[in-house]
Every structure is written in C-alpha cells, then in structure tokens.
Short mmCIF file of C-alpha atoms and ligand atoms in Angstrom, two decimals:
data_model
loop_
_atom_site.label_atom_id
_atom_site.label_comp_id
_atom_site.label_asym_id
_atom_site.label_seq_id
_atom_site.Cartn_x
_atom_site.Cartn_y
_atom_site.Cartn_z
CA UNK A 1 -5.44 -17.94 -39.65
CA UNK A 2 -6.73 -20.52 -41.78
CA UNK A 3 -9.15 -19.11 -45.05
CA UNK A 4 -12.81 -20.17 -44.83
CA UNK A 5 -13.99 -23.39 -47.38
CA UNK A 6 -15.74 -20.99 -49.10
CA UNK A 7 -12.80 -18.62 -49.54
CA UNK A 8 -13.88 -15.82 -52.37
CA UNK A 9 -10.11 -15.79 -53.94
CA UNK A 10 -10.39 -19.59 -54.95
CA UNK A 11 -13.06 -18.77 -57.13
CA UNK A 12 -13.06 -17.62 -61.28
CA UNK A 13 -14.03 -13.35 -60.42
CA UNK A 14 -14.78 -10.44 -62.07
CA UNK A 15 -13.00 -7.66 -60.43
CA UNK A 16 -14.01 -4.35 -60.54
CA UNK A 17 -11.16 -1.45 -58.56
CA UNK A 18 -11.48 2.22 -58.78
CA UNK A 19 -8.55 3.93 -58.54
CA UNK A 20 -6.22 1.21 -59.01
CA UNK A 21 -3.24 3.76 -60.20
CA UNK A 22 -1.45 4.08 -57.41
CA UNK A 23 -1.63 4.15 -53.53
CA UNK A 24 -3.76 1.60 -51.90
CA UNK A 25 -5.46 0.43 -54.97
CA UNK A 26 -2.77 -0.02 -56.83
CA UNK A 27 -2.09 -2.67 -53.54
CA UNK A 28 -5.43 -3.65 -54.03
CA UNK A 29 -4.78 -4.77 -58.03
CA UNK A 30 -1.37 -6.18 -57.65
CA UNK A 31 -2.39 -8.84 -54.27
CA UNK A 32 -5.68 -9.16 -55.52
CA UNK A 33 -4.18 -10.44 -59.01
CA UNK A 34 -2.02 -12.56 -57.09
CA UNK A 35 -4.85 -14.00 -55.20
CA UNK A 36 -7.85 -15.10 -57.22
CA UNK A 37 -7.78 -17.76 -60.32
CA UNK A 38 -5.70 -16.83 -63.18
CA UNK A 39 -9.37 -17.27 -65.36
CA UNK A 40 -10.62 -14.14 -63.42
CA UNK A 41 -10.94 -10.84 -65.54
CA UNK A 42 -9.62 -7.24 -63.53
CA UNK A 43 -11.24 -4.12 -64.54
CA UNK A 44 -8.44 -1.48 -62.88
CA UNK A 45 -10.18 2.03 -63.45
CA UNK A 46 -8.84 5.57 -62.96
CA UNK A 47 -8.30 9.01 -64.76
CA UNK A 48 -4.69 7.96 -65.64
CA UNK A 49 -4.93 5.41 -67.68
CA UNK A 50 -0.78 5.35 -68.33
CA UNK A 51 -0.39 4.60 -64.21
CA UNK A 52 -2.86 2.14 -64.93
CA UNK A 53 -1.26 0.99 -67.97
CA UNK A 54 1.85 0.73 -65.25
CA UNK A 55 0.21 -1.47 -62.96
CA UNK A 56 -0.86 -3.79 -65.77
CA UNK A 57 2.15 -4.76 -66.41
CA UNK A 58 3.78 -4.81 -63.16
CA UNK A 59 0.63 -7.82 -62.20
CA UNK A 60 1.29 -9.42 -66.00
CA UNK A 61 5.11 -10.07 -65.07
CA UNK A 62 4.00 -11.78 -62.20
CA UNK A 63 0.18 -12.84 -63.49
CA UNK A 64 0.79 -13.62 -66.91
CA UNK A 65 -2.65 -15.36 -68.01
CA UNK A 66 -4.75 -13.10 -66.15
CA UNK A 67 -6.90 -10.72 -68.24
CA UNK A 68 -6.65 -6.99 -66.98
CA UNK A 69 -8.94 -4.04 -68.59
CA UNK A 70 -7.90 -0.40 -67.75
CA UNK A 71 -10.45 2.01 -68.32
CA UNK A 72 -10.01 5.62 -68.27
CA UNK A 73 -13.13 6.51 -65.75
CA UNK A 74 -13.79 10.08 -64.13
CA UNK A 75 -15.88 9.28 -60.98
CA UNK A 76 -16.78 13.12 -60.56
CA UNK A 77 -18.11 13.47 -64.25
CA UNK A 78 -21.65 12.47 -63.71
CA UNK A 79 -22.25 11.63 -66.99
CA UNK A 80 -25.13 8.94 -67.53
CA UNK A 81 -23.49 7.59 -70.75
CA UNK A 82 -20.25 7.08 -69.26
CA UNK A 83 -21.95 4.92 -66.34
CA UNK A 84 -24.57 3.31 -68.59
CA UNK A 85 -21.68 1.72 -70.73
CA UNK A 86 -18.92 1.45 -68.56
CA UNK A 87 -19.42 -2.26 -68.16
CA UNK A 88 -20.73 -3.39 -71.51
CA UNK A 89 -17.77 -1.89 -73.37
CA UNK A 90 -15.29 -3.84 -71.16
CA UNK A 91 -17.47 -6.98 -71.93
CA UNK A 92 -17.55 -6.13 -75.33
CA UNK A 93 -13.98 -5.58 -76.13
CA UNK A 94 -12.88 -8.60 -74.09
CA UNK A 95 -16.13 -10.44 -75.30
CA UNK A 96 -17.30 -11.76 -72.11
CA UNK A 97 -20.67 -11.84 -69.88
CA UNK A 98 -21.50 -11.61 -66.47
CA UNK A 99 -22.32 -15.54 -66.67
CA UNK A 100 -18.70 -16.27 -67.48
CA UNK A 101 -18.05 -15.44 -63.64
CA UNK A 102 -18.51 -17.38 -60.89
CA UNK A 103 -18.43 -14.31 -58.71
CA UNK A 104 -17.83 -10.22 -59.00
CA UNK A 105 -16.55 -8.18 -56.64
CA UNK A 106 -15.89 -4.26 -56.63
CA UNK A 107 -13.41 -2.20 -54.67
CA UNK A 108 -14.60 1.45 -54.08
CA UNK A 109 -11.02 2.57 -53.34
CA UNK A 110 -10.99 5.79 -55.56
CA UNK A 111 -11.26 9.12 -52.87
CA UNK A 112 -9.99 12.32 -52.09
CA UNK A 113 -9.80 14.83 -49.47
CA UNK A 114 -12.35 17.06 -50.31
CA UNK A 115 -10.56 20.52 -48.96
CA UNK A 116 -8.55 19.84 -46.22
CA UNK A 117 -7.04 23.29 -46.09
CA UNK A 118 -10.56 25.00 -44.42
CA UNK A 119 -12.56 24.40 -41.51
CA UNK A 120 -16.23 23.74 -42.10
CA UNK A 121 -17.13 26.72 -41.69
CA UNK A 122 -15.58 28.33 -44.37
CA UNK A 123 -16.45 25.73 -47.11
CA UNK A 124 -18.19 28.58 -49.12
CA UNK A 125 -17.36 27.41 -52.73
CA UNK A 126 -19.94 26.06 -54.33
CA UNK A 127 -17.77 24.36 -57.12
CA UNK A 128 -15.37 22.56 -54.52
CA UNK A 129 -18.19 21.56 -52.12
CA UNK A 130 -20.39 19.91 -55.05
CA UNK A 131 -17.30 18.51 -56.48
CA UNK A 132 -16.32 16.34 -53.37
CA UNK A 133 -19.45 14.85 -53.20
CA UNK A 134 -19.73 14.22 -57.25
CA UNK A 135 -16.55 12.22 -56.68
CA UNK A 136 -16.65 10.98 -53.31
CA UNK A 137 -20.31 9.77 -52.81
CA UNK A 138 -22.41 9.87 -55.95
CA UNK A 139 -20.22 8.60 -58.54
CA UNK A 140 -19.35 5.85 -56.23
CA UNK A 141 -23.05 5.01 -56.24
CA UNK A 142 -23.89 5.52 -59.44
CA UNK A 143 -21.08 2.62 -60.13
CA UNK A 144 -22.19 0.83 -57.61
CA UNK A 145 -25.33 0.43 -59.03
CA UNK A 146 -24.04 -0.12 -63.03
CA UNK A 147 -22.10 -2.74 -61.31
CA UNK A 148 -25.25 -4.69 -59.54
CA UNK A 149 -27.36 -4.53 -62.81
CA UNK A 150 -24.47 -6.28 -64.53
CA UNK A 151 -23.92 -8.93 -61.69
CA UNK A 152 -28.09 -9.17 -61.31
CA UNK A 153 -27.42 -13.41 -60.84
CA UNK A 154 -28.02 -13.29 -56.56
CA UNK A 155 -27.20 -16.93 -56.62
CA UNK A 156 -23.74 -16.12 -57.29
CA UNK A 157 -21.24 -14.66 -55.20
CA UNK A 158 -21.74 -11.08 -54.77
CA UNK A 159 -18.92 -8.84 -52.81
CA UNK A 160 -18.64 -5.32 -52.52
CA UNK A 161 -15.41 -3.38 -50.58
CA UNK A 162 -15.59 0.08 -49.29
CA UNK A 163 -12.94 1.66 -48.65
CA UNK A 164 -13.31 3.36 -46.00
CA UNK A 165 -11.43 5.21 -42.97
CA UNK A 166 -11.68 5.71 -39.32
CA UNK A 167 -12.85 9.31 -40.37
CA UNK A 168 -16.38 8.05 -41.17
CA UNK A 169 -17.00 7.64 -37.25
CA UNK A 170 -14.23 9.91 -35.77
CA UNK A 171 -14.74 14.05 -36.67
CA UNK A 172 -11.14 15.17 -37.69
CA UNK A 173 -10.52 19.25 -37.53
CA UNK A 174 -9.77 20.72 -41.87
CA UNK A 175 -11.50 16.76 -42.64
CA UNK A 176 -15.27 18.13 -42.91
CA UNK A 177 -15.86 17.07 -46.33
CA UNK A 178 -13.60 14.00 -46.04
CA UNK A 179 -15.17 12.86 -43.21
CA UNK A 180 -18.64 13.82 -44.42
CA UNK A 181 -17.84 11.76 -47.38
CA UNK A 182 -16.67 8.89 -46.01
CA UNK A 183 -19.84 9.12 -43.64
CA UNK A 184 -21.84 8.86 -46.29
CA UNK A 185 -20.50 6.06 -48.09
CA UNK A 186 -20.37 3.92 -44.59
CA UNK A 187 -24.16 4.23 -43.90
CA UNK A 188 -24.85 4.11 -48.11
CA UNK A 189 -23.30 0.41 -48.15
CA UNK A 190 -24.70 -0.46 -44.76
CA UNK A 191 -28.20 0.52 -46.34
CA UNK A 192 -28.04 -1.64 -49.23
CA UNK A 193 -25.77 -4.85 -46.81
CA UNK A 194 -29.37 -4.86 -45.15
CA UNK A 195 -31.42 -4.18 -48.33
CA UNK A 196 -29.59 -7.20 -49.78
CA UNK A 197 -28.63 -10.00 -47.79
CA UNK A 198 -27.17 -12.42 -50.71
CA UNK A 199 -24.33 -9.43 -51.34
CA UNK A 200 -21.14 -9.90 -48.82
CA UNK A 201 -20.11 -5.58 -47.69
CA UNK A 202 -17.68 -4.57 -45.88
CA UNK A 203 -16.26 -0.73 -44.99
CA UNK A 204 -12.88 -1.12 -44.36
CA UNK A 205 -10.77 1.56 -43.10
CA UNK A 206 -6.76 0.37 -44.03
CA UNK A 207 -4.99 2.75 -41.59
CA UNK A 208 -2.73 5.43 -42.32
CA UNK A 209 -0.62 4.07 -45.12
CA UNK A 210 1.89 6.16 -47.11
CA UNK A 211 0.43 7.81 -50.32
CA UNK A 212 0.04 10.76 -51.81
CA UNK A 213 -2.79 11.36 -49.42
CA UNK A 214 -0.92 10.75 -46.05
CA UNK A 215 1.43 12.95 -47.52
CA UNK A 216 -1.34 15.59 -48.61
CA UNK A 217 -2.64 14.95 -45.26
CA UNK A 218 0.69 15.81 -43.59
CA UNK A 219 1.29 19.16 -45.93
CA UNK A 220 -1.87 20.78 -46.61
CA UNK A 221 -3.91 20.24 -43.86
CA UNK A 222 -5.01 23.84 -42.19
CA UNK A 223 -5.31 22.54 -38.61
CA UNK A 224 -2.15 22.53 -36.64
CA UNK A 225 -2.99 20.08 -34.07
CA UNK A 226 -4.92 17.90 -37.23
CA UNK A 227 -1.07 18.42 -39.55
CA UNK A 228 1.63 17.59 -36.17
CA UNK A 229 -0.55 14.79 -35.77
CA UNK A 230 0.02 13.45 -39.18
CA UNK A 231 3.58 14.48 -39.44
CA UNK A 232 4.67 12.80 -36.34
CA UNK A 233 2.52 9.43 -37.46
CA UNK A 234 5.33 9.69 -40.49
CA UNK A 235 8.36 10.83 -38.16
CA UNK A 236 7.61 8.13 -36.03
CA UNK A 237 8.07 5.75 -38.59
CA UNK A 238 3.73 4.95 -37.28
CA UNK A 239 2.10 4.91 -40.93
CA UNK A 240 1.77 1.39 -42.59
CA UNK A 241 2.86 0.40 -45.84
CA UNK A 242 -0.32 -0.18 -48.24
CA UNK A 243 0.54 -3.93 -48.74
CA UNK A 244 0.43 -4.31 -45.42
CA UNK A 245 -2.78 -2.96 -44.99
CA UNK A 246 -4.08 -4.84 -47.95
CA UNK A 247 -3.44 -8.17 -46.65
CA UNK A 248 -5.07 -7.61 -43.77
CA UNK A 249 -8.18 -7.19 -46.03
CA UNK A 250 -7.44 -10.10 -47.72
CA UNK A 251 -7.41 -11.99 -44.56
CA UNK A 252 -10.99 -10.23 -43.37
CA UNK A 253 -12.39 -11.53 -46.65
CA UNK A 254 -10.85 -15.01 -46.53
CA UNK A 255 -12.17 -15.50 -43.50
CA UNK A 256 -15.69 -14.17 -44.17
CA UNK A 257 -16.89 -13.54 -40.87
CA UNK A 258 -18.08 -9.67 -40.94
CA UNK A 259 -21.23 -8.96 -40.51
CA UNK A 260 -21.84 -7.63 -43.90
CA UNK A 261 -22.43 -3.76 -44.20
CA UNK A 262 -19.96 -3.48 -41.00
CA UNK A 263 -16.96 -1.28 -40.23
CA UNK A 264 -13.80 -2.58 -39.98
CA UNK A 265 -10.30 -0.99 -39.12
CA UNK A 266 -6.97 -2.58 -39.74
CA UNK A 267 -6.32 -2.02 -36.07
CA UNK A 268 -9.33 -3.90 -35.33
CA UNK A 269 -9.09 -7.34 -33.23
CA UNK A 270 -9.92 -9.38 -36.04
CA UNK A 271 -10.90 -12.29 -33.83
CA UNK A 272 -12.86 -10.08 -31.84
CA UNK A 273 -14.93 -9.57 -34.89
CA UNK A 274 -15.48 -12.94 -35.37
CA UNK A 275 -16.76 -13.76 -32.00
CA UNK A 276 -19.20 -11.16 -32.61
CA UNK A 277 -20.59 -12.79 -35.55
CA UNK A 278 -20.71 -15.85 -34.37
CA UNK A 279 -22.89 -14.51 -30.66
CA UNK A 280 -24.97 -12.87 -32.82
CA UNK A 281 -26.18 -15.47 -35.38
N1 NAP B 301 -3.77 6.63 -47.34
C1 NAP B 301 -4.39 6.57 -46.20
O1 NAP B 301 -3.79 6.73 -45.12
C2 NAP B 301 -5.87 6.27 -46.15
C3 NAP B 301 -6.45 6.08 -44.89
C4 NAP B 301 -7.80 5.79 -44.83
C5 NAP B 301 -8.53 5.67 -45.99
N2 NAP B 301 -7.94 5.87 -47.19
C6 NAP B 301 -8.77 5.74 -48.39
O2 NAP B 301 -8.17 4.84 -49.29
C7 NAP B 301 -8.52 5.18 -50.63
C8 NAP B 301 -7.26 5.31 -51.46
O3 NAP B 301 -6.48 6.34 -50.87
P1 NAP B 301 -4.94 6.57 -51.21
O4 NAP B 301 -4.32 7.02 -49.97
O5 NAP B 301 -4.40 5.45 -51.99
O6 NAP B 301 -5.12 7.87 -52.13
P2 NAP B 301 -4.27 8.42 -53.36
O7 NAP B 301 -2.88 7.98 -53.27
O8 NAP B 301 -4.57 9.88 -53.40
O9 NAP B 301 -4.97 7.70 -54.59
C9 NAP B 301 -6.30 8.01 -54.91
C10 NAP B 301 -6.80 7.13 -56.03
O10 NAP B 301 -8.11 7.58 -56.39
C11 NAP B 301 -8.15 7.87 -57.78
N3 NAP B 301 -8.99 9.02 -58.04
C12 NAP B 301 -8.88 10.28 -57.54
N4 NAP B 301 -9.80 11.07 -58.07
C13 NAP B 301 -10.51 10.31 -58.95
C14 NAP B 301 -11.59 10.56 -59.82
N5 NAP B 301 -12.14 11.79 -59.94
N6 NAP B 301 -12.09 9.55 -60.55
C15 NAP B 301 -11.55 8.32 -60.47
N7 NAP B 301 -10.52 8.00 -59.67
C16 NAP B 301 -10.01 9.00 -58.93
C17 NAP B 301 -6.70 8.19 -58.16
O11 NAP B 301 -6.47 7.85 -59.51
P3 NAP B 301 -6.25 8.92 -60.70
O12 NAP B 301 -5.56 10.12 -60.14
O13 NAP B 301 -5.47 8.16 -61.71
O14 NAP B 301 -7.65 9.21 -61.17
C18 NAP B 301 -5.92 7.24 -57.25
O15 NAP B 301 -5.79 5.98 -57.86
C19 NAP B 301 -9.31 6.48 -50.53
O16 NAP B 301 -10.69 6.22 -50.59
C20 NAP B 301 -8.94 7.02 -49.17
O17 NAP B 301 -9.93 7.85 -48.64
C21 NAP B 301 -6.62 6.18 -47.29
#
C-alpha cells in the first residue's frame, strides 16, 4: 500500500529505541535507519553497549552519514540522575537540540518476561516482583516522560511506539507478570494518546518472532500447555522473523491511520483498521 503524504520516515527525526541490541529492536534500528533521512540522529540504548556498538556498525555499512548514539541505559535502575540527563548528554556530545528535528519518535521495545517459571500465585519474592515492574513499566515511563520534556515543541511531529504483545489483552498461564506488564504499559500510553492529541501512539504487538525471548518462552516457561504451545509455534516453522514483523510496523506508521493510543497486532487486518478510523472520524 501506498505511504501517506505525510509519511513520518520522509522527515529529518530524532530517534529514540530501547533495547536496540538485539531481537526486535535491533530490527527496529537497522529498518528504521534505512528508512528515515540520512540528517536524522538514532539514540540505540541498552545495558550492552558492545551489541549496541554491533548494531552501529552493521546500519553505518549500509547508512553511512547517519549519526547513531549508543548509550549504556539500565531501565530497571530508577535512578533520577540517570533519567534527568539521559537526553542532554546525547545532545551535548553530539551538540545538537531538540529544534534541530523536524520530528522525534521513541520505540519502547526494551522488555522481559518477568518470571515465567511460576504461576501467579506463587510470585512471593519481593525482589523479582518489584524488579519486573522497575523495568517493565516504570522505567519505561520515567523515559517516556524525559523524552516529552525534551521534544516539548507540540507543533512538531510527535510519535511514540509501544511495543507491545497480544499478552496485554489475552491472560497466558507462567505470563502473570509479563502480561501484567504489558497491561500496564497498553492502558499507560492509551492514557496519555487521549491526554495528548498532537502525539501519534500506537501499541503494537509484532507476533511471535524468534529471539532470545521466544526461545526463553519455549524453555523456561512452567506451564506445560503455555511451553508445547510455544515449542510447536517453533516446530512448525509458525514464529516470524523480526524483520518481518518490523515492516509491518513500518507500513502501520506510513500509513498513519491508527487511532492513536490503539492496539495493534501484526496479524491484524490492517485495512480493517483503517476503515475503522475513517467511520469513526
Ligand atoms: N519476541 C517475541 O515473540 C515478542 C512477542 C511480543 C512482544 N515482544 C516484545 O518485544 C520487545 C522485544 O522483545 P525481544 O523478543 O526482542 O526480546 P529480547 O531478545 O529478550 O531483547 C530484549 C531487549 O531488551 C533489552 N533489555 C532487557 N532488559 C533491559 C534493561 N533492564 N534495561 C534496558 N534494556 C533492557 C535488551 O538489551 P540488553 O540486554 O542489552 O540490555 C534487549 O535489547 C519486548 O518488549 C517484548 O515483550 C516480543
């Protein structure tokens, strides 16, 4: 299908992606890259900073003029320094303002399980419980929010990704936290689509793809029904390669017809999404 006039990758960006070291946001950095104007400036964060380090290149061969900052971020250490600064020392070292943009977007990709290997009700550890949602839900809002004061400018194109899953509105047996998680970030970015009309969200949940969580998924998961059902998605040959599933969100936002703050699978009838939009404006 045909990108919308307005199309976000045709545009000079700032682009923020958590977890950009492998998986789907590594997918995320390297189409991205290959996607919006070589002007554009990528902030790829993670704990690793040498997979990061990695993907920089692998874009550079390919993306030689872009500029790409990796930044060694924690999104469980709820530190207020770290978040206060995160942004102004990228700026600073590449010596740059949020005016130089004509847009920013941010990709939430960074997750994890939680525990996968309990049922809910044995989630009795206080460390592992506060943990997943340190990571999972309030560092992603805390950046969230760092990123929002740095792109204050409304005028200008605003987007923000979830990264999301078809756990958020389906309850999965050993996925409590995940699911809780996920859950929480849906309805957080729905809140703030509504709060904020001039910022383009979206929750998208990519599918199963193969990573080190599908394969985490498939191994360590303590339901038996929950684990066959993951292992025969991968025996089947049924899980989707992360590309893939990345270019289908690249069409979604090229198009720009979601209802912002909505929910969108890769399996979703992308068209049908669009009709919706359109019968409800
Ligand atoms: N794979 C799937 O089938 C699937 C399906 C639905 C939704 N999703 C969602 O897609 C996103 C990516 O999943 P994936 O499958 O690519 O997972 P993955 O292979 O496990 O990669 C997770 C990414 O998150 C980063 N990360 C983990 N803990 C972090 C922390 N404390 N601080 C900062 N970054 C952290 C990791 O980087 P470092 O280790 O370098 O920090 C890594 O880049 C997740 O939100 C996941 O829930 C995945």
């Amino acid at each position: 299908m045909a990108a919308a006039a307005n199309d976000m990758f045709s545009r000079k960006a700032c682009v923020v992606i958590t977890g950009a070291s492998r998986g789907l946001g590594k997918s995320v950095a390297k189409i991205f890259a290959s996607k919006f104007p070589s002007t554009s400036l990528f902030i790829l964060l993670s704990r690793n900073v040498s997979n990061l380090d990695v993907v920089k290149s692998e874009i550079l061969e390919n993306n030689p003029n872009l500029t790409i900052a990796v930044k060694k971020f924690d999104q469980g250490n709820l530190d207020q320094t770290i978040y206060d600064t995160l942004f102004d020392s990228v700026f600073k070292e590449y010596n740059v303002t949020a005016d130089d943009f004509e847009q920013s977007v941010i990709v939430h990709n960074a997750g994890t399980l939680g525990d996968n290997t309990k049922y809910a009700s044995d989630l009795s550890d206080v460390q592992t419980v506060q943990a997943n949602f340190d990571m999972n839900v309030s560092g992603m809002i805390l950046l969230n929010s760092q990123f929002l004061k740095k792109f204050s400018n409304s005028s200008k194109g605003r987007s923000v990704v979830h990264i999301s899953s078809l756990v958020a509105i389906q309850p999965v047996p050993s996925f409590s936290l995940y699911c809780t998680g996920k859950a929480a970030r849906d309805m957080f970015f729905r809140v703030m689509a509504v709060e904020n009309p001039s910022i383009r969200v979206l929750n998208y949940a990519p599918g199963p793809c193969e990573t080190d969580m599908q394969r985490a998924c498939r191994e360590d998961t303590l339901d038996r029904t929950t684990r066959d059902m993951f292992q025969a998605m991968h025996t089947e040959g049924n899980t989707l390669d992360c590309d893939t599933s990345i270019n289908k969100l690249v069409e979604l936002l090229q198009q720009d017809q979601y209802d912002s703050g909505a929910h969108i699978d890769f399996f979703d009838d992308i068209g049908g999404h669009i009709a919706k939009a359109k019968l409800d404006s």
